[in-house]
GROMACS .gro file of C-alpha atoms in nm:
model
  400
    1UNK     CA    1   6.745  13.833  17.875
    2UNK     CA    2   6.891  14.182  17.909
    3UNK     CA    3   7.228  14.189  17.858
    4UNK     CA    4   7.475  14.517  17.919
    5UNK     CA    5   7.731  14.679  17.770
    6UNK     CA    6   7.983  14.888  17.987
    7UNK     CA    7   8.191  15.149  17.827
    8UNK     CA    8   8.519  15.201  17.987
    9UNK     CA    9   8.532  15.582  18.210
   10UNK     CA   10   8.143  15.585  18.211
   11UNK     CA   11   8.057  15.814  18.437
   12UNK     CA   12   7.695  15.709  18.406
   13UNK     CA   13   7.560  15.541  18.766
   14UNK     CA   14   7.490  15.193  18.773
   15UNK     CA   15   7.125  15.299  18.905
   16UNK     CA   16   6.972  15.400  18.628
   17UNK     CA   17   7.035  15.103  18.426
   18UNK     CA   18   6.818  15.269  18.132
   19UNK     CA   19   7.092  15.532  18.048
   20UNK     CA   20   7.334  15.209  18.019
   21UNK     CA   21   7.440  15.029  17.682
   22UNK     CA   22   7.202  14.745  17.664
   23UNK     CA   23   7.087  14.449  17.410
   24UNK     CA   24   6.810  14.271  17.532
   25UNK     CA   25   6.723  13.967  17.246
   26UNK     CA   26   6.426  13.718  17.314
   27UNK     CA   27   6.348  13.367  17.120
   28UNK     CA   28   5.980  13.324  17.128
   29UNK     CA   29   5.669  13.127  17.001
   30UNK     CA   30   5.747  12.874  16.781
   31UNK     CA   31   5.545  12.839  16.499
   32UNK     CA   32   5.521  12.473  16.285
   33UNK     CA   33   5.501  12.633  15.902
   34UNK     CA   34   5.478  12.325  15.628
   35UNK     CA   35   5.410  11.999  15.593
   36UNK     CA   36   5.611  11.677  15.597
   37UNK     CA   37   5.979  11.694  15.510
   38UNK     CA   38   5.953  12.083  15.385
   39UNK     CA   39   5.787  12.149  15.772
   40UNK     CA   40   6.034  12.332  16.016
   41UNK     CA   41   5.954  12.563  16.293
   42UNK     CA   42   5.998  12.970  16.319
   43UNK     CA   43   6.070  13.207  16.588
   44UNK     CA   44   5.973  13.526  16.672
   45UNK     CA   45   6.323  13.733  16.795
   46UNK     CA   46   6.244  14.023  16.948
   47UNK     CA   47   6.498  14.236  17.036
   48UNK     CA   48   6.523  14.568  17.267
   49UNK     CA   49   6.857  14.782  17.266
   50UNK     CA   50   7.009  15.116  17.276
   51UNK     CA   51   7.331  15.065  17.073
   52UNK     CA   52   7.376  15.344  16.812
   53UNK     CA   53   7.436  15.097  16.538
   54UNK     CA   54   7.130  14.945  16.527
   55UNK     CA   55   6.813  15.052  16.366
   56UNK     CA   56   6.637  15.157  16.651
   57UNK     CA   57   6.507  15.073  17.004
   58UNK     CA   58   6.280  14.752  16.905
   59UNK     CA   59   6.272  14.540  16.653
   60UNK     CA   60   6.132  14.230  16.576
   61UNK     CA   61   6.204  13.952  16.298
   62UNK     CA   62   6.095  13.573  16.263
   63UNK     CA   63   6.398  13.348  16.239
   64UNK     CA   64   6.445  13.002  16.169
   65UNK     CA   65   6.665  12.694  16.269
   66UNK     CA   66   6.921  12.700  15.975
   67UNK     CA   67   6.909  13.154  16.020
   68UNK     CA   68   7.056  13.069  16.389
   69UNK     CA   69   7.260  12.828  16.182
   70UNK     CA   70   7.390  13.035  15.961
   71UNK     CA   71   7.503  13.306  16.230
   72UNK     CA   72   7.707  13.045  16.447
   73UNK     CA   73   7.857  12.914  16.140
   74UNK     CA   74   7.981  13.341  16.034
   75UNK     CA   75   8.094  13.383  16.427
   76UNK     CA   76   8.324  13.046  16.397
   77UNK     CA   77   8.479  13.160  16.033
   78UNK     CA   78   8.550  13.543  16.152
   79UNK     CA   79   8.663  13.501  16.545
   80UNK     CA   80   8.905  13.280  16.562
   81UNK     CA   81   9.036  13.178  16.886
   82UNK     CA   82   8.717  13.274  17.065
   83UNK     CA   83   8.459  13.009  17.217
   84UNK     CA   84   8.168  13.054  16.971
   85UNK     CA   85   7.846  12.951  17.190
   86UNK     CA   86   7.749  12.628  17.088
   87UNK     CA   87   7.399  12.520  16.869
   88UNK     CA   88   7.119  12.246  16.994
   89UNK     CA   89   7.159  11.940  16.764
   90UNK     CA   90   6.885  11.931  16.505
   91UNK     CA   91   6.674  11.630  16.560
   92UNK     CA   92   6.605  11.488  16.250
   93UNK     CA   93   6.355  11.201  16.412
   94UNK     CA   94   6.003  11.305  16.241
   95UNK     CA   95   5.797  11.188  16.555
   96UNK     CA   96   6.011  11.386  16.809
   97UNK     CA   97   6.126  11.710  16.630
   98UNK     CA   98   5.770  11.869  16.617
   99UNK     CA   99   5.654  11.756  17.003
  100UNK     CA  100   5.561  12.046  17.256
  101UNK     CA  101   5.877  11.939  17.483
  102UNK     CA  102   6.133  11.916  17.183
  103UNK     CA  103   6.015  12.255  17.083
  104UNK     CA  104   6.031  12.422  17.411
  105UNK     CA  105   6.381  12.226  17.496
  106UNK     CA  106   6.490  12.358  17.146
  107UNK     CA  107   6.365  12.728  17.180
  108UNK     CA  108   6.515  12.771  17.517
  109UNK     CA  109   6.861  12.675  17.407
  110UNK     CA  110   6.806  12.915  17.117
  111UNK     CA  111   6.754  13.174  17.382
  112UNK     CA  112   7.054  13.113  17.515
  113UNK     CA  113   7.250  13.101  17.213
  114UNK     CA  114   7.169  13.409  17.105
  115UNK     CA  115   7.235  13.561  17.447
  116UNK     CA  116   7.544  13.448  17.531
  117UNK     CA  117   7.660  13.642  17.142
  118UNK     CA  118   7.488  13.936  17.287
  119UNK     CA  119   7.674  13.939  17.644
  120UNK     CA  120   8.004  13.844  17.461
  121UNK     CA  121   8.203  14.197  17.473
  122UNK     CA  122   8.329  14.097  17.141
  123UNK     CA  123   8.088  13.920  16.990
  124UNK     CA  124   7.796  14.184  17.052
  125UNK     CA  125   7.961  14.376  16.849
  126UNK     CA  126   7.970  14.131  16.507
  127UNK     CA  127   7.816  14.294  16.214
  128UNK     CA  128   7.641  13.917  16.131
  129UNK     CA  129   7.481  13.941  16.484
  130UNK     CA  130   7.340  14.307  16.340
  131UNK     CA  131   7.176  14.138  16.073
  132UNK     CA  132   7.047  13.822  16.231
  133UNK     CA  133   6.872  14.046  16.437
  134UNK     CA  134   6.739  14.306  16.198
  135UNK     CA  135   6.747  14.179  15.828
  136UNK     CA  136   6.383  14.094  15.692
  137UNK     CA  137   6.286  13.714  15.602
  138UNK     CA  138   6.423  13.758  15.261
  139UNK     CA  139   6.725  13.870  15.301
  140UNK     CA  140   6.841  13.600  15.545
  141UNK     CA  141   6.720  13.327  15.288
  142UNK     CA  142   6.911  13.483  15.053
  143UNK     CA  143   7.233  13.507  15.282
  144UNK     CA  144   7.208  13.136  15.391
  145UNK     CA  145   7.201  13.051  15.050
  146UNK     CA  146   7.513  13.233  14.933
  147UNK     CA  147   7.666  13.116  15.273
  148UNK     CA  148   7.606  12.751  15.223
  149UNK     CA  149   8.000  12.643  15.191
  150UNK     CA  150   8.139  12.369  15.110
  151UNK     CA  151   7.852  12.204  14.927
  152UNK     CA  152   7.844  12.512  14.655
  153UNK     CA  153   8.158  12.334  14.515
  154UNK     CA  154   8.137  12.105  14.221
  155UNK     CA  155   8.113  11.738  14.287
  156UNK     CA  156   8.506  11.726  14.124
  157UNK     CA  157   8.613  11.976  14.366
  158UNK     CA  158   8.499  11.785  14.652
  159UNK     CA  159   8.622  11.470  14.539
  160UNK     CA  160   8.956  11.585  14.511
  161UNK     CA  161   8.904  11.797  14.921
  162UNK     CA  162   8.845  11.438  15.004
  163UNK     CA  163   9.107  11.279  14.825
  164UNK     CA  164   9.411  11.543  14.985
  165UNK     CA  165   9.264  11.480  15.335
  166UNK     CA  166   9.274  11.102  15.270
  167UNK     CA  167   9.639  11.149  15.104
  168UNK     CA  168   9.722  11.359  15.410
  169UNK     CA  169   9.604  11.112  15.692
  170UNK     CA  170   9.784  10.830  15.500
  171UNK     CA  171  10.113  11.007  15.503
  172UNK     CA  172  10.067  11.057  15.869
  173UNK     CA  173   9.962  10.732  15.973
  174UNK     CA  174  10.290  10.567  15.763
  175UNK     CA  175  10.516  10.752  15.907
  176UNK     CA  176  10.569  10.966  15.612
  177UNK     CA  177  10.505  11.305  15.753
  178UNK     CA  178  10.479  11.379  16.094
  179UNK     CA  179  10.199  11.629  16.200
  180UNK     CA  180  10.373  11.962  16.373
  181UNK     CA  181  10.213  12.007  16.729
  182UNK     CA  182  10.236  12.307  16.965
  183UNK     CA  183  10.464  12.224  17.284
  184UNK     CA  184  10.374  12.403  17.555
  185UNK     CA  185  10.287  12.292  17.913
  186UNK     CA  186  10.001  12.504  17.978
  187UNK     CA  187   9.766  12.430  17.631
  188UNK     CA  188   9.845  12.047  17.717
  189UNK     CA  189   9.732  12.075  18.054
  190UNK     CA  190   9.398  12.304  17.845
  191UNK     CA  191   9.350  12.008  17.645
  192UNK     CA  192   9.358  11.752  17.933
  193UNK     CA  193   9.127  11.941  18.138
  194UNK     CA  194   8.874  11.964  17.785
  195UNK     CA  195   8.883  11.595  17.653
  196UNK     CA  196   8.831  11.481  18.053
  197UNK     CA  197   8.548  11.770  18.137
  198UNK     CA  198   8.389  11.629  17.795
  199UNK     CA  199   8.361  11.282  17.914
  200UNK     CA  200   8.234  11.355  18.293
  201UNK     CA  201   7.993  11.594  18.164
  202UNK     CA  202   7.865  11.318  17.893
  203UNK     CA  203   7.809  11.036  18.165
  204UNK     CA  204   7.659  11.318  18.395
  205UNK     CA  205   7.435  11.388  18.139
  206UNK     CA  206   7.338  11.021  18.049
  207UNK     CA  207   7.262  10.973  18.422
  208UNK     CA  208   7.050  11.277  18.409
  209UNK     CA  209   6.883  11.167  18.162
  210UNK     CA  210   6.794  10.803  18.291
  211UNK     CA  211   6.690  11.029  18.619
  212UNK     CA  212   6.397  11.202  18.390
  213UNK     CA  213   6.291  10.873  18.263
  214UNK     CA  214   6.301  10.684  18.606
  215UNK     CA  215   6.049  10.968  18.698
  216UNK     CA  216   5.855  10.947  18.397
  217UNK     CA  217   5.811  10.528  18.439
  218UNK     CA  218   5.732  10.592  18.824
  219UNK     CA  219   5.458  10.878  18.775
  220UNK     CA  220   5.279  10.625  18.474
  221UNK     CA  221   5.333  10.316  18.698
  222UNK     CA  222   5.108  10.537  18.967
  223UNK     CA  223   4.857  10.663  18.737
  224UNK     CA  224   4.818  10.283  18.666
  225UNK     CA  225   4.778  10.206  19.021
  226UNK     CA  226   4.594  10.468  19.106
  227UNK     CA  227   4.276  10.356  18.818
  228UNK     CA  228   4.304  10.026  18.922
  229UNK     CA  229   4.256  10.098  19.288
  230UNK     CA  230   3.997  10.324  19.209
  231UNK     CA  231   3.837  10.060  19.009
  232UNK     CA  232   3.863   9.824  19.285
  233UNK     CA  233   3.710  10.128  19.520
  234UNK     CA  234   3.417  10.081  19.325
  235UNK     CA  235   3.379   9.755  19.385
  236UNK     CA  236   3.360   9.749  19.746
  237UNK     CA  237   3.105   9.890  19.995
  238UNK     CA  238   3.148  10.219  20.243
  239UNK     CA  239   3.450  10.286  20.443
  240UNK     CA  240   3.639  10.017  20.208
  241UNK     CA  241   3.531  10.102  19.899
  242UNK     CA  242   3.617  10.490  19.965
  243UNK     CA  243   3.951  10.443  20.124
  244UNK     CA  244   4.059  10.203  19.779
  245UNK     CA  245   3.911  10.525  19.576
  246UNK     CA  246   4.120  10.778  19.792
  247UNK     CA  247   4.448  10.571  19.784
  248UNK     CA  248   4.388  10.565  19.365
  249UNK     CA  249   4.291  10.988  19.399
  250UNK     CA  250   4.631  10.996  19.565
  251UNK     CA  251   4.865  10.743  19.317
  252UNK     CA  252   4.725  10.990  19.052
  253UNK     CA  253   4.799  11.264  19.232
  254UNK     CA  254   5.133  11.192  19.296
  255UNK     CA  255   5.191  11.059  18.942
  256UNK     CA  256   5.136  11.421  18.772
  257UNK     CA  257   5.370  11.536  19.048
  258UNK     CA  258   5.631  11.314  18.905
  259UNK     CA  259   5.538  11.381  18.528
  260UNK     CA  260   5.596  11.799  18.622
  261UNK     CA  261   5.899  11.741  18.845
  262UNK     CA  262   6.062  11.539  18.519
  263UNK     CA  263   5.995  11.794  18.336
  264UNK     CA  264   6.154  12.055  18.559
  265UNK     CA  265   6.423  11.797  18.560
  266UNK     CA  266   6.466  11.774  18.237
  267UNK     CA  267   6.479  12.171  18.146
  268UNK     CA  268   6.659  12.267  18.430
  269UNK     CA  269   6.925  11.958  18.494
  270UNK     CA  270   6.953  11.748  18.286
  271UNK     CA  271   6.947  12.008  17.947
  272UNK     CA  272   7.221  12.229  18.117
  273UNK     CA  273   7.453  11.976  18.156
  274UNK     CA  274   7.348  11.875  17.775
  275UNK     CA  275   7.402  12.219  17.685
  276UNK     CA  276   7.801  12.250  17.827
  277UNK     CA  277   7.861  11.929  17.678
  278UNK     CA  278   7.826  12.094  17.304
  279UNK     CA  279   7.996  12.369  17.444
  280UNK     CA  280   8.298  12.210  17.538
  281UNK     CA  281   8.284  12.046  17.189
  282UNK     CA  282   8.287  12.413  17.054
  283UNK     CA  283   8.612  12.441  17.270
  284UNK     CA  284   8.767  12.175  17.099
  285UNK     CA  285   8.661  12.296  16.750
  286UNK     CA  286   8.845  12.620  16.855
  287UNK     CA  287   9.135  12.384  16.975
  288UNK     CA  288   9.145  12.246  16.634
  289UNK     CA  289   9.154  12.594  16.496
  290UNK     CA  290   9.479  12.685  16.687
  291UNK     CA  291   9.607  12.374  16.579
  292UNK     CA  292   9.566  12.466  16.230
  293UNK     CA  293   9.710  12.826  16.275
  294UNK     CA  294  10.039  12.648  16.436
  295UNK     CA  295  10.080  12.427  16.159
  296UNK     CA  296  10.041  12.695  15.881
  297UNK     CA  297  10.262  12.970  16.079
  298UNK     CA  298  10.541  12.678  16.136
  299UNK     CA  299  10.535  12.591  15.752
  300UNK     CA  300  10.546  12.923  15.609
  301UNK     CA  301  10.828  13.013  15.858
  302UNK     CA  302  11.014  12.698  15.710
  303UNK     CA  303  10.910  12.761  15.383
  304UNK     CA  304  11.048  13.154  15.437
  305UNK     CA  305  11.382  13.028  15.560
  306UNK     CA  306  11.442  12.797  15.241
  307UNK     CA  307  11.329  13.123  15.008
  308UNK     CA  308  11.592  13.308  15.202
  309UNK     CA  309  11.878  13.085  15.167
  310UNK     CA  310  11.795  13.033  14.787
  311UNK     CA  311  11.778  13.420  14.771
  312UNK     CA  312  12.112  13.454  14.898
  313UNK     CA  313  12.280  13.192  14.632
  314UNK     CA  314  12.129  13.378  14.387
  315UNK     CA  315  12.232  13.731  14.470
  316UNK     CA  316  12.580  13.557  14.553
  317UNK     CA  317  12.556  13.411  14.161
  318UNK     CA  318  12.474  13.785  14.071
  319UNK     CA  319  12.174  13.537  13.912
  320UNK     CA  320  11.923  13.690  13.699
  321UNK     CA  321  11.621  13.551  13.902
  322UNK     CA  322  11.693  13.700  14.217
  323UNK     CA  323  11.529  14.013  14.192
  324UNK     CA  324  11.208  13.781  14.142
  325UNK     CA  325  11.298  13.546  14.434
  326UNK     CA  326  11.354  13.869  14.606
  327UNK     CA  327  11.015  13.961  14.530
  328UNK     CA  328  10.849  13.618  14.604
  329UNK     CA  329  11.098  13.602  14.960
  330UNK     CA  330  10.865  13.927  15.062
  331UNK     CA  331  10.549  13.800  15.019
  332UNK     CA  332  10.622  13.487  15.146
  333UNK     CA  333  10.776  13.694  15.438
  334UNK     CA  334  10.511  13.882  15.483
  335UNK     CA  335  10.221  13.630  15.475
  336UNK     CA  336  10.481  13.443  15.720
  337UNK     CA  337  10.435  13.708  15.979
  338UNK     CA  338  10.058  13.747  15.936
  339UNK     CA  339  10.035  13.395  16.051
  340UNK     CA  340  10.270  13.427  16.341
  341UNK     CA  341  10.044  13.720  16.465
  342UNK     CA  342   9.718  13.532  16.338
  343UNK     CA  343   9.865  13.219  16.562
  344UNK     CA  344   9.929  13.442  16.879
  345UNK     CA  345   9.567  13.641  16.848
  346UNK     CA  346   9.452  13.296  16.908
  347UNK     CA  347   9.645  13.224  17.182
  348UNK     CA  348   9.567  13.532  17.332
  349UNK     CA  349   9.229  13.537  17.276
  350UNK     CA  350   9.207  13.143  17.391
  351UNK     CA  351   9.311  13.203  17.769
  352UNK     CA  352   9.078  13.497  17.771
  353UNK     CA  353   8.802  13.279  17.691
  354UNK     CA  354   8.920  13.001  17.876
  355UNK     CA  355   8.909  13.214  18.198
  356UNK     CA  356   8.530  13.383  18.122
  357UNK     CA  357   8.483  12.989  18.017
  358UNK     CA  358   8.546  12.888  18.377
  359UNK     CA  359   8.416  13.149  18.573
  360UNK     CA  360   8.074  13.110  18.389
  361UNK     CA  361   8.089  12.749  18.396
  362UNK     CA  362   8.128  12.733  18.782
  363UNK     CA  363   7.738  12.967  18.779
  364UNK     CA  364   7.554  12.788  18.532
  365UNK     CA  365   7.677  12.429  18.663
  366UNK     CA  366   7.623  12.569  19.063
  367UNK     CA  367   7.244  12.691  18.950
  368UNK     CA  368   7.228  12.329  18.795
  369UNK     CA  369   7.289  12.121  19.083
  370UNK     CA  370   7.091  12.343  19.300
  371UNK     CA  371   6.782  12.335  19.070
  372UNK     CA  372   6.810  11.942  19.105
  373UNK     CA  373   6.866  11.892  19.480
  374UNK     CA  374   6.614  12.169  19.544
  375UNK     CA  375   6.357  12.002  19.308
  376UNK     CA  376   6.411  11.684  19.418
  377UNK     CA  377   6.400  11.778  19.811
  378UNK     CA  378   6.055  11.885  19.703
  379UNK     CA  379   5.957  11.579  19.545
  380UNK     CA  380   6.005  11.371  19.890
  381UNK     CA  381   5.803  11.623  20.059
  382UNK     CA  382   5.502  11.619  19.831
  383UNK     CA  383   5.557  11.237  19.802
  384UNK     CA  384   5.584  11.221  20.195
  385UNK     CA  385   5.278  11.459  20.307
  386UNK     CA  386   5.050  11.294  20.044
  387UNK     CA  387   5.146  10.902  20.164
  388UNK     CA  388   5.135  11.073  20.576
  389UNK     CA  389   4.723  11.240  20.457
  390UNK     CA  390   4.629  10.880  20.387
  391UNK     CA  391   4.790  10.681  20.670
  392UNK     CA  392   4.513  10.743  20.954
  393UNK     CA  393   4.210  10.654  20.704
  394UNK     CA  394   4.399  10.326  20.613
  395UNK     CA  395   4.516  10.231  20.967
  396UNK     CA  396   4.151  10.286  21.045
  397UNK     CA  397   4.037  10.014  20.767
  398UNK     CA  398   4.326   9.749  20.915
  399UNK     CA  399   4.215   9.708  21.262
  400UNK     CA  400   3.854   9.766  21.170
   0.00000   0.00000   0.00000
């Protein structure tokens, strides 16, 4: 995918798309490397661009699952407030993780990942994207590994992580400290719309899904048919014996016409609608975010405003320790205001995205549903012209 870059009072014409700013970035053939639990599969990611910052025109590098990992989990920690584009799950079921339509399914959404980074004016421009896309083999293991979070901490410090949170969710739940929300109209009516969108895409999806397998259990049941009444073609003599082997050439027929529209189903229905249901899951992670930055900018104010009025005793009491209250009242000040600006960014940034969220949104879900009614409109053709072929050779056999 080919994605451009404008660059505001370019005078350069929209017709000669080579002298624009592009970043074209491809996922292609996977590759199964190991065995057993140690197996995983790799990726070739081939990218095309004329950006000055990067290396040069082409380059190509072989990326895994836990690389593309590691870049969604940098976006999410640096641009806060932004919709990060959201991962495929990792499929951790032996038998299905390594089949040709898992690994296609997971590729794909790979490709878009990685796309929708590029296209992001913002984003594009991340230095981690820069690397994902150029760094050699070793260098990404070693980043993953020095990136790897949370579990780097000692056992104790996790055990007492786990400890505050339960502390903190007690307190709440008691009635001993209330948690500090944001009131305003508009992000409540933003949250709404996310938790209900979450839940209509999720029983779209499940419906989708039972579609695929409804067309999977039709196109065996035919094959089925269509050997037996082949079988029972054989059995028979002349004009009965070949119309019983024509209705079974037809069953089968028709059955791998319902095994390839599923699978057109599946890729381009039913793993869209999969697709904006983790993104809208990434929307609420960024929710949480701003939820977090509210909380921390209302503390510190309230923690400012008690410095302040214990300042003031002291410089009324001509106290010794004021000129180190002073001193503490600043930095607390100041780290105050960096999260009243951090908190806004956010907001800002938020109904940005939220807008670019929609407007994309009302493409990819419109492409969707068109996909599915044109591929099934073409099913009941092929399924009608195929049954209509046989109808004069078997109304010949019933009044014979």
């Amino acid at each position: 995918m080919e994605q451009e870059r404008g660059l505001p009072g370019s005078s350069l014409s929209p017709r000669s798309p080579s002298s624009q700013p592009y970043l074209s970035v491809s996922v292609t053939d996977p590759v199964k490397l190991g065995n057993g639990v140690q197996a995983y599969i790799s990726y070739r990611v081939i990218t095309k661009t004329n950006f000055p910052e990067y290396q040069g025109p082409e380059k190509i590098v072989i990326r895994r699952y836990s690389d593309f990992v590691w870049l969604h989990a940098r976006l999410f920690e640096k641009y806060k407030g932004i919709f990060i584009p959201s991962l495929p799950e990792k499929n951790a079921v032996e038998k299905f993780r390594f089949s040709a339509e898992f690994i296609e399914m997971r590729r794909q959404a790979l490709d878009i990942f990685v796309n929708r980074i590029a296209s992001h004016q913002e984003l594009q421009q991340s230095e981690d994207l820069r690397t994902f896309l150029q760094a050699e083999e070793e260098t990404m293991e070693r980043l993953r590994s020095h990136d790897s979070g949370i579990f780097k901490k000692k056992p104790a410090d996790l055990m007492q992580i786990f400890k505050d949170v339960q502390s903190k969710v007690s307190d709440i739940v008691l009635g001993k400290e209330k948690p500090v929300e944001e009131s305003n109209p508009e992000y409540e009516k933003l949250k709404h719309y996310i938790f209900e969108l979450e839940n209509h895409l999720t029983e779209a999806q499940k419906h989708a899904y039972r579609l695929v397998k409804r067309h999977r259990e039709l196109g065996q049941a035919l094959l089925d048919f269509g050997k037996a009444a082949k079988l029972l073609g054989a059995c028979e003599e002349k004009a009965v014996g070949k119309g019983f082997s024509e209705l079974g050439a037809k069953s089968e027929m028709l059955s791998n016409k319902l095994q390839t529209e599923a699978h057109q189903l599946l890729m381009n229905f039913e793993e869209p609608l999969k697709d904006y249901v983790r993104t809208v899951q990434s929307i609420k992670a960024t929710i949480a975010e701003r939820a977090n930055a509210f909380r921390q900018q209302c503390e510190l104010a309230e923690t400012t405003k008690l410095k302040e009025i214990n300042l003031d005793k002291l410089m009324l009491m001509r106290s010794d320790k004021a000129a180190e209250a002073e001193m503490e009242y600043k930095e607390l000040k100041a780290a105050s205001e960096e999260a009243t600006r951090k908190f806004e960014t956010i907001v800002a940034l938020m109904h940005q995205e939220t807008i670019r969220f929609q407007e994309q949104k009302t493409l990819d879900m419109g492409l969707a549903f068109h996909e599915f009614a044109k591929g099934q409109a073409r099913l009941a053709s092929g399924v009608a012209d195929a049954w209509r072929s046989l109808l004069p050779k078997l109304e010949a056999l019933s009044v014979s």
